[in-house]
JSON list of C-alpha atoms and ligand atoms in Angstrom, two decimals:
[
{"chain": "A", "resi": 1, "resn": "UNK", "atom": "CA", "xyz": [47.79, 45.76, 22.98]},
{"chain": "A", "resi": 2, "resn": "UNK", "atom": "CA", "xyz": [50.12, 43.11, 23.44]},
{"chain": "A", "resi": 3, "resn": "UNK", "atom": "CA", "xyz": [50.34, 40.97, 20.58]},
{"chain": "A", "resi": 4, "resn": "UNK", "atom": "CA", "xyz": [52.13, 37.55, 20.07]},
{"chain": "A", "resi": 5, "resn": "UNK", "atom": "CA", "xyz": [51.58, 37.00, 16.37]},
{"chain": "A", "resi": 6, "resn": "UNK", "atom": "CA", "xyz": [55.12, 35.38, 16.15]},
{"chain": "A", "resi": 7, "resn": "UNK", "atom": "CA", "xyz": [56.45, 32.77, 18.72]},
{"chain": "A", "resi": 8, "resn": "UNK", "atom": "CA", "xyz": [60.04, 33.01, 19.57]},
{"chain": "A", "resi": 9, "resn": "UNK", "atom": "CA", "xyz": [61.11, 29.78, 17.93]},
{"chain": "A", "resi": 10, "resn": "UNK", "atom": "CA", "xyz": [59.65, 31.36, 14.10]},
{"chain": "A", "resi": 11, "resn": "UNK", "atom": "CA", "xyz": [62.44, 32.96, 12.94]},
{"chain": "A", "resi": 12, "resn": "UNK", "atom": "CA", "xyz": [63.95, 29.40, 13.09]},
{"chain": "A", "resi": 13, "resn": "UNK", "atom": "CA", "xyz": [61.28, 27.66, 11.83]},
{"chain": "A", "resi": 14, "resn": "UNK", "atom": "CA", "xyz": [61.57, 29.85, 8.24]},
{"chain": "A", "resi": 15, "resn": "UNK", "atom": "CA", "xyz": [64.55, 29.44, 8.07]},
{"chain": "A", "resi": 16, "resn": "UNK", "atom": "CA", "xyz": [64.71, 25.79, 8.48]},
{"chain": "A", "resi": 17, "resn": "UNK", "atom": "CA", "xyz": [61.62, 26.18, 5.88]},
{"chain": "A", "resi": 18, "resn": "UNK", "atom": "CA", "xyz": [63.48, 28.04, 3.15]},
{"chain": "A", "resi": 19, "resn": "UNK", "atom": "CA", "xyz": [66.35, 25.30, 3.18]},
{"chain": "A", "resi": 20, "resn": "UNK", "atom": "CA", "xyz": [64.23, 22.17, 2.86]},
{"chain": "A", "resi": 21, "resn": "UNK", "atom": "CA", "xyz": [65.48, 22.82, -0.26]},
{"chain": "A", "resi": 22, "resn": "UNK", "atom": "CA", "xyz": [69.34, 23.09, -0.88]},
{"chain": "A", "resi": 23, "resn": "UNK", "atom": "CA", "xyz": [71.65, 21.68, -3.57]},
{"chain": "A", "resi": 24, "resn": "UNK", "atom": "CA", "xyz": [73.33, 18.72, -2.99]},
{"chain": "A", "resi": 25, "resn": "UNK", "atom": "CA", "xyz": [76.16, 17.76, -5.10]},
{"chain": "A", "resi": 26, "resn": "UNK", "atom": "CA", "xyz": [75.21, 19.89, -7.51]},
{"chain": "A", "resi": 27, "resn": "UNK", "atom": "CA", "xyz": [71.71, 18.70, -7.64]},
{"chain": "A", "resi": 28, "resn": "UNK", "atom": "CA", "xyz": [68.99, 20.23, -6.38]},
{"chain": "A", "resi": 29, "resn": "UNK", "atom": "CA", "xyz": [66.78, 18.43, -3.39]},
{"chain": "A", "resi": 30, "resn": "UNK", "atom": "CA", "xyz": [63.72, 18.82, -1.94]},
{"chain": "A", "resi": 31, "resn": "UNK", "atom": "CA", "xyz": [63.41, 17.37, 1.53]},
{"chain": "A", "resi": 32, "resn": "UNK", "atom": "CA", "xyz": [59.65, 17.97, 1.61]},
{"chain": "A", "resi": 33, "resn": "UNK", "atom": "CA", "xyz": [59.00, 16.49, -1.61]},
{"chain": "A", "resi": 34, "resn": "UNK", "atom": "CA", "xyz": [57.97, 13.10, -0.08]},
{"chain": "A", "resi": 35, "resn": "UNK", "atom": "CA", "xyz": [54.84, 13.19, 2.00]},
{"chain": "A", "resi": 36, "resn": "UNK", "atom": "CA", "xyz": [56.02, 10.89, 4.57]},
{"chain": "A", "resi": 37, "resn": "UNK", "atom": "CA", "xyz": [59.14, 12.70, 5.60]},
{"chain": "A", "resi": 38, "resn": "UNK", "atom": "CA", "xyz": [56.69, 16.11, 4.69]},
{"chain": "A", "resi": 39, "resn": "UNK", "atom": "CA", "xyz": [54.33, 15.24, 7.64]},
{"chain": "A", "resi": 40, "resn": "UNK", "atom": "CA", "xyz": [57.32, 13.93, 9.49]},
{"chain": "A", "resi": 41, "resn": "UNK", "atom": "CA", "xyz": [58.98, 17.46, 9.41]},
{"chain": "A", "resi": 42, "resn": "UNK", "atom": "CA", "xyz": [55.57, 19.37, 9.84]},
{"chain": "A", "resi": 43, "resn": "UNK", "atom": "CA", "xyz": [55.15, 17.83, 13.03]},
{"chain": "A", "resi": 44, "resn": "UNK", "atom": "CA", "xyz": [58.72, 18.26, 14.08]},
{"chain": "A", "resi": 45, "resn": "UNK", "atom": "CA", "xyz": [57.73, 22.17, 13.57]},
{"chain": "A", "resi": 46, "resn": "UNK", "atom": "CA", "xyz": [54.60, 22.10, 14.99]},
{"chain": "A", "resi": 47, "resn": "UNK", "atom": "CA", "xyz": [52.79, 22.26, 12.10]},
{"chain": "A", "resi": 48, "resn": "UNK", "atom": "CA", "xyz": [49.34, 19.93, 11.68]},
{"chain": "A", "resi": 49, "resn": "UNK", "atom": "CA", "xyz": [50.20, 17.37, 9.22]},
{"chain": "A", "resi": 50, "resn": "UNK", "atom": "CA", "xyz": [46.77, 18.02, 7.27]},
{"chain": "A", "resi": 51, "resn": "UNK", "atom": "CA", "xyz": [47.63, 17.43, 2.95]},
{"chain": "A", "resi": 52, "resn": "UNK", "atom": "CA", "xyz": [45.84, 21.14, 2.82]},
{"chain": "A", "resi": 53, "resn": "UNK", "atom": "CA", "xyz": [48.88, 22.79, 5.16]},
{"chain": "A", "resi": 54, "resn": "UNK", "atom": "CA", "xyz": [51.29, 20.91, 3.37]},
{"chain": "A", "resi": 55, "resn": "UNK", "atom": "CA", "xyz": [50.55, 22.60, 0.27]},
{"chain": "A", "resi": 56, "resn": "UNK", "atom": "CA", "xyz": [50.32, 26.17, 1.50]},
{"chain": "A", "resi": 57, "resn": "UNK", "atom": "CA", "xyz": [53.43, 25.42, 3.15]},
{"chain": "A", "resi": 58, "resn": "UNK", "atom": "CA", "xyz": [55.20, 24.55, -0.04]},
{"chain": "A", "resi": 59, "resn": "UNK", "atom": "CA", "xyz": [53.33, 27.29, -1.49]},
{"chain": "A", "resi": 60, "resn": "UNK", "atom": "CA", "xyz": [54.79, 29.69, 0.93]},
{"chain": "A", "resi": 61, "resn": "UNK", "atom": "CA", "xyz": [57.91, 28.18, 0.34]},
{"chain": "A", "resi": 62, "resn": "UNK", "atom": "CA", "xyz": [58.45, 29.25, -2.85]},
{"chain": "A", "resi": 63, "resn": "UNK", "atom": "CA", "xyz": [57.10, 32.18, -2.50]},
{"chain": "A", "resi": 64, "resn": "UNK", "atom": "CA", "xyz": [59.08, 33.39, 0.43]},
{"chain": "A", "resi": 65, "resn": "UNK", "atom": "CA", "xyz": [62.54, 32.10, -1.78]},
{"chain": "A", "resi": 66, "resn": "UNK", "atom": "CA", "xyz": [61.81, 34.23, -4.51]},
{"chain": "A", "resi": 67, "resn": "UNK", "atom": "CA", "xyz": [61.16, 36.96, -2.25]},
{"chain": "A", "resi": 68, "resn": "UNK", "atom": "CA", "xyz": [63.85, 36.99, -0.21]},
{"chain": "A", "resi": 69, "resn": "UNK", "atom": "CA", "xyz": [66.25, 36.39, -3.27]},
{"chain": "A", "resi": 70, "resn": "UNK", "atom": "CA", "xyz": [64.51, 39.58, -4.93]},
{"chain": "A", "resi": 71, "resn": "UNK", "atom": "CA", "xyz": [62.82, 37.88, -7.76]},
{"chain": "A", "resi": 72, "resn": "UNK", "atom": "CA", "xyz": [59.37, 38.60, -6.95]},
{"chain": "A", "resi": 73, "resn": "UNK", "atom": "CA", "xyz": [57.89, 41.69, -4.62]},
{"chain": "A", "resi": 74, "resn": "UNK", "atom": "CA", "xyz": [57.13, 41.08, -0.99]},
{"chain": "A", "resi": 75, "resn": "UNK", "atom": "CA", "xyz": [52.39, 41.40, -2.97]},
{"chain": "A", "resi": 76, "resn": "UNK", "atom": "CA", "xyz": [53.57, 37.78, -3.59]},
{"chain": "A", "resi": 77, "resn": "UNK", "atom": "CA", "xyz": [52.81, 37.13, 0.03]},
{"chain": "A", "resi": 78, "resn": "UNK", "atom": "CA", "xyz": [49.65, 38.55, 0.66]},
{"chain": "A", "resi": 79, "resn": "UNK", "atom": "CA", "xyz": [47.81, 35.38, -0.93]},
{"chain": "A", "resi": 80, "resn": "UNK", "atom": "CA", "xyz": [48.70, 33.86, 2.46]},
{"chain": "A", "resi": 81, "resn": "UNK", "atom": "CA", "xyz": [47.15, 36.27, 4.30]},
{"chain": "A", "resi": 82, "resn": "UNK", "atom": "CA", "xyz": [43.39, 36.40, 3.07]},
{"chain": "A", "resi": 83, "resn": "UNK", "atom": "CA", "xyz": [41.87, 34.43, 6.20]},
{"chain": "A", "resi": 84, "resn": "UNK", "atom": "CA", "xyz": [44.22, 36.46, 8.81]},
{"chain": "A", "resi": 85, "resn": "UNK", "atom": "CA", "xyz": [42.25, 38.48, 11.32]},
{"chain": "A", "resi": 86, "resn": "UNK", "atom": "CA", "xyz": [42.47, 39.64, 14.68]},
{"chain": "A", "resi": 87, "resn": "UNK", "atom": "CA", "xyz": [40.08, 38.40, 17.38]},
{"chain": "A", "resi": 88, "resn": "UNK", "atom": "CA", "xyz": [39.47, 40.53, 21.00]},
{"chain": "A", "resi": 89, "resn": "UNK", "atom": "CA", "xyz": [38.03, 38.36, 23.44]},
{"chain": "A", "resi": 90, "resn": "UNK", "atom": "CA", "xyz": [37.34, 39.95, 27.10]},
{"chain": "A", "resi": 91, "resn": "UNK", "atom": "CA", "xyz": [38.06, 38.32, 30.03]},
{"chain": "A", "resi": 92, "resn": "UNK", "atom": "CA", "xyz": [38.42, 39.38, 33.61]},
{"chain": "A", "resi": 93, "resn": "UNK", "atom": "CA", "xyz": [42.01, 40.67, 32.76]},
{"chain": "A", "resi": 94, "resn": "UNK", "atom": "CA", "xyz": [41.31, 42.90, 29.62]},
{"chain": "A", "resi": 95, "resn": "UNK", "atom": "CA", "xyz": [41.31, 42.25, 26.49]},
{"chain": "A", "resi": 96, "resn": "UNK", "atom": "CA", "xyz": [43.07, 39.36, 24.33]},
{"chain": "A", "resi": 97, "resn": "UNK", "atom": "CA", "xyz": [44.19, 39.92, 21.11]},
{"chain": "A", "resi": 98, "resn": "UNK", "atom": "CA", "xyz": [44.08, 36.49, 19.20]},
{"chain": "A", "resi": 99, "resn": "UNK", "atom": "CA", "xyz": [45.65, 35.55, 15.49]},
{"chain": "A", "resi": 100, "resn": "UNK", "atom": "CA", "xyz": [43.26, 33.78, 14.06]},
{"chain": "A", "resi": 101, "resn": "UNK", "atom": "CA", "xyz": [43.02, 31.93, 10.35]},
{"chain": "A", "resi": 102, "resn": "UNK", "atom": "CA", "xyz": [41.61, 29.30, 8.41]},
{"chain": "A", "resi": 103, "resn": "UNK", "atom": "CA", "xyz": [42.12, 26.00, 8.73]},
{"chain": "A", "resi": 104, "resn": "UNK", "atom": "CA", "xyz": [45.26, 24.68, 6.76]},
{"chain": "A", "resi": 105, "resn": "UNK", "atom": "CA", "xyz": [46.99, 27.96, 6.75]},
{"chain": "A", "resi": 106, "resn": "UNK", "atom": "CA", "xyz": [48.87, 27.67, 10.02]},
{"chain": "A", "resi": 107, "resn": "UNK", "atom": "CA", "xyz": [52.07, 26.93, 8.76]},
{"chain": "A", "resi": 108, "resn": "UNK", "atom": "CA", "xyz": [52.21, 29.32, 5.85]},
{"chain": "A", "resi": 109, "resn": "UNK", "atom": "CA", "xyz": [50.71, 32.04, 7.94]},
{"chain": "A", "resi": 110, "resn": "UNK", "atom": "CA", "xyz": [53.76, 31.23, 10.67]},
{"chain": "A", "resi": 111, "resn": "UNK", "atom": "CA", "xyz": [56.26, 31.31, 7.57]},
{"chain": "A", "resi": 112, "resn": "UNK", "atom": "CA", "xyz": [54.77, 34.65, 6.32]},
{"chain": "A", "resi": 113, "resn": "UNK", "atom": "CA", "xyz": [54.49, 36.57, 9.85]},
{"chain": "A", "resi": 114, "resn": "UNK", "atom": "CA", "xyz": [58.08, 35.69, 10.81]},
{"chain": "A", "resi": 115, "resn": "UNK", "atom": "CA", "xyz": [59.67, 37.00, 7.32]},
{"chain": "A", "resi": 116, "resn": "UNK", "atom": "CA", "xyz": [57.80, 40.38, 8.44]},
{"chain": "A", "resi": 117, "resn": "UNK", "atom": "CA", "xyz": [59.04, 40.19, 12.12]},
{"chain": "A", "resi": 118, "resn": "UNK", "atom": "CA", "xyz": [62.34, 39.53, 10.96]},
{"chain": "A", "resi": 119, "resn": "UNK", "atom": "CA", "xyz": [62.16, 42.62, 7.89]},
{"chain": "A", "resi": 120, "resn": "UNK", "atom": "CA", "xyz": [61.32, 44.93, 10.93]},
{"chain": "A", "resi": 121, "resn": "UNK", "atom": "CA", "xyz": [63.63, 43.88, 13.60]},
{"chain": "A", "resi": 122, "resn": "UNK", "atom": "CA", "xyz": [66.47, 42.99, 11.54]},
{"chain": "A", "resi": 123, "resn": "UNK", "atom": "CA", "xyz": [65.89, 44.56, 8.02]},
{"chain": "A", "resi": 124, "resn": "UNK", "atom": "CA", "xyz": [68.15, 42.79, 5.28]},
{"chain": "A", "resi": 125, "resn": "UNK", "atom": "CA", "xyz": [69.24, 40.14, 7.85]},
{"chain": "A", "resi": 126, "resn": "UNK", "atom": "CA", "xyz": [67.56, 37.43, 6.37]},
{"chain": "A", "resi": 127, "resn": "UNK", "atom": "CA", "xyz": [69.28, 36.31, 2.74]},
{"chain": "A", "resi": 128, "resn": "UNK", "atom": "CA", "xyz": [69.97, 33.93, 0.03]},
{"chain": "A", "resi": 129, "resn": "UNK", "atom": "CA", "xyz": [73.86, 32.35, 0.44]},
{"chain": "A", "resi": 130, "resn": "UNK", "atom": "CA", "xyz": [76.15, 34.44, -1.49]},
{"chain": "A", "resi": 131, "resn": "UNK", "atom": "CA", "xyz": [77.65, 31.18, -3.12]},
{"chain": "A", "resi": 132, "resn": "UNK", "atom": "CA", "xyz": [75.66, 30.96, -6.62]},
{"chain": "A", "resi": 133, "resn": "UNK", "atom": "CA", "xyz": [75.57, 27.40, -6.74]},
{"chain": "A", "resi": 134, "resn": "UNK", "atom": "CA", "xyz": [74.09, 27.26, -3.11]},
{"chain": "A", "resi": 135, "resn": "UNK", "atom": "CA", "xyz": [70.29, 27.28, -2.54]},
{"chain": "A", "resi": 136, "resn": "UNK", "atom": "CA", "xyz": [70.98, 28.07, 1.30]},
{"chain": "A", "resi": 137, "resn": "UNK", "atom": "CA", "xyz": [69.25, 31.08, 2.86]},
{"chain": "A", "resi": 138, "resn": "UNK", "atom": "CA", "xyz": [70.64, 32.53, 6.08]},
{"chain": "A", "resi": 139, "resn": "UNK", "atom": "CA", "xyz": [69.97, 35.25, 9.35]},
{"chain": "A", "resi": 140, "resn": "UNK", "atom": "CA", "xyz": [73.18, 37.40, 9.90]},
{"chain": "A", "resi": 141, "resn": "UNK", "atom": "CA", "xyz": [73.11, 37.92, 13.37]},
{"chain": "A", "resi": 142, "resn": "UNK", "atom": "CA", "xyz": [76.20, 39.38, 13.24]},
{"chain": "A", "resi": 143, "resn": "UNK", "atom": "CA", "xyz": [77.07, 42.52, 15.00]},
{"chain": "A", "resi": 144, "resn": "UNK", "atom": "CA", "xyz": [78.76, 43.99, 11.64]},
{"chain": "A", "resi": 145, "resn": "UNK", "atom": "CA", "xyz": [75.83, 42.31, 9.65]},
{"chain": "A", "resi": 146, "resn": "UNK", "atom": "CA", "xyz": [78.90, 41.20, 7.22]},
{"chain": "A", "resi": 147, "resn": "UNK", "atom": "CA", "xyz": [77.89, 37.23, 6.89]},
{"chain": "A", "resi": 148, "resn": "UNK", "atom": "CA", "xyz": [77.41, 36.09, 3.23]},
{"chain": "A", "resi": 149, "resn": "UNK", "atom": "CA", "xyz": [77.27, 32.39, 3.67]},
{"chain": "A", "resi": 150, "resn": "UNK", "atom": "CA", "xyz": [74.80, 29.44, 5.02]},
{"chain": "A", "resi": 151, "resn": "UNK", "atom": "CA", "xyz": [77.82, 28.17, 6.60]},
{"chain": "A", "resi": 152, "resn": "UNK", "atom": "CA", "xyz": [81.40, 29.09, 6.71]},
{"chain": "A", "resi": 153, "resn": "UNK", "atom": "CA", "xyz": [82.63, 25.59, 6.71]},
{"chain": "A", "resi": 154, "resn": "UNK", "atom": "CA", "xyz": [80.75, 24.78, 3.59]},
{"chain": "A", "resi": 155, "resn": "UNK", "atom": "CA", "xyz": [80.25, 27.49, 1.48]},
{"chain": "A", "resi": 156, "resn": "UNK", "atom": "CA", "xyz": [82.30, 29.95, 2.58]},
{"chain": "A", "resi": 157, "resn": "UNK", "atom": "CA", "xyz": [85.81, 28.08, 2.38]},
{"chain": "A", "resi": 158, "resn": "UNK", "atom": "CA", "xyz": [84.49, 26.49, -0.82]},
{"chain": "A", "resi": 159, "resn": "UNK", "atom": "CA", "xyz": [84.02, 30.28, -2.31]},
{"chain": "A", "resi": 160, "resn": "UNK", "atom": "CA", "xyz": [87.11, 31.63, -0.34]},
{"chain": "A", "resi": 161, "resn": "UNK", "atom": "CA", "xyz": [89.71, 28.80, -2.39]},
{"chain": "A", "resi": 162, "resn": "UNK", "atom": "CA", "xyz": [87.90, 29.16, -5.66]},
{"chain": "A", "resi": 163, "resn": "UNK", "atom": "CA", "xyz": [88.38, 33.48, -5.52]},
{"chain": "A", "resi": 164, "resn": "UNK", "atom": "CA", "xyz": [91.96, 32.75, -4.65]},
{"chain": "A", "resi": 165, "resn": "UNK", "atom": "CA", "xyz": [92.72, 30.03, -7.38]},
{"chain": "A", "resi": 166, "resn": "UNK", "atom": "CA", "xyz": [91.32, 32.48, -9.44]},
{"chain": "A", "resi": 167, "resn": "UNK", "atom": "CA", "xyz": [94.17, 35.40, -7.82]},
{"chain": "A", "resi": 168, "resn": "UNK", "atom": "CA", "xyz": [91.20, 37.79, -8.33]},
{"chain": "A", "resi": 169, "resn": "UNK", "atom": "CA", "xyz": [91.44, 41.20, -5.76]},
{"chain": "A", "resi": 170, "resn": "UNK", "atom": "CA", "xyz": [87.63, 41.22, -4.29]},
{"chain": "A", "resi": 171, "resn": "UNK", "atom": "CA", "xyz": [87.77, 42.10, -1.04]},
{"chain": "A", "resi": 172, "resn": "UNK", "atom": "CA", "xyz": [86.84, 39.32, 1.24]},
{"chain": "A", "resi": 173, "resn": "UNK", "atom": "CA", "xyz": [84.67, 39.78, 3.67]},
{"chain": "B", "resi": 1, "resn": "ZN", "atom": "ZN1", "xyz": [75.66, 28.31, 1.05]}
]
């Protein structure tokens, strides 16, 4: 049975989901929180820009940031889930395989299906920036699976000078 519940690009697109909402200068942002630039973004993802997937997407959002951070169990997603059902249509070929959902869902249902891809093909990969202040989620795709920041630039100098102002003996990784 061959599958394609989760498009190659998906992995991206929740990630690029889970920080719509980082902190900037020490306050917190949401860069879905207007509808405008929502809809804009949706689109941009390939999302329909329908008010109803807009609000399972932030929805999902939230829900898929507490899970991933480990404040809430992975039941929190199955909400998203309820329409999800597989559809076998013959043709002269065999038999397809389709996804299918209801309408408004599409973009929460993406968000949801490529936190499980990722869990299976790269368990523990996906995680919350290891800076405390940061709201930044990342995918180590690191061959020693030893990254611990959204960005090195940012985050990981910015943590690297504070440990060492401090003269504390962590080891840095
Ligand atoms: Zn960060």
């Amino acid at each position: 049975m061959d599958l394609a519940a989760v498009a190659p690009g998906d992995e991206e697109f929740l990630l690029e989901l889970l920080n719509t909402a980082p902190v900037v200068d020490g306050e917190p942002r949401d860069a879905l929180a207007q509808p405008k630039v929502a809809r804009a973004w949706m689109r941009a993802h390939g999302v329909a820009s329908t008010n109803a997937e807009l609000a399972a997407l932030l929805d999902a959002r939230s829900a898929l940031q507490a899970v991933v951070r480990g404040e809430q169990t992975p039941s929190a997603l199955q909400r998203f889930l309820g329409s999800v059902a597989l559809r076998p249509t013959v043709s002269r070929g065999g038999v397809d395989w389709r996804l299918t959902f209801d309408r408004g869902v599409g973009g929460a249902v993406r968000a949801v299906l490529a936190w499980d891809a990722l869990r299976v093909s790269s368990p523990g990969r996906l995680r919350p920036c290891a800076n405390p202040e940061c709201r930044l989620f990342l995918i180590d795709r690191s061959k020693p699976n030893t990254a611990r920041w959204c960005s090195m630039a940012i985050c990981g100098n910015r943590m690297k000078a504070r440990r060492h102002y401090r003269r504390t003996h962590e080891s840095e990784i």
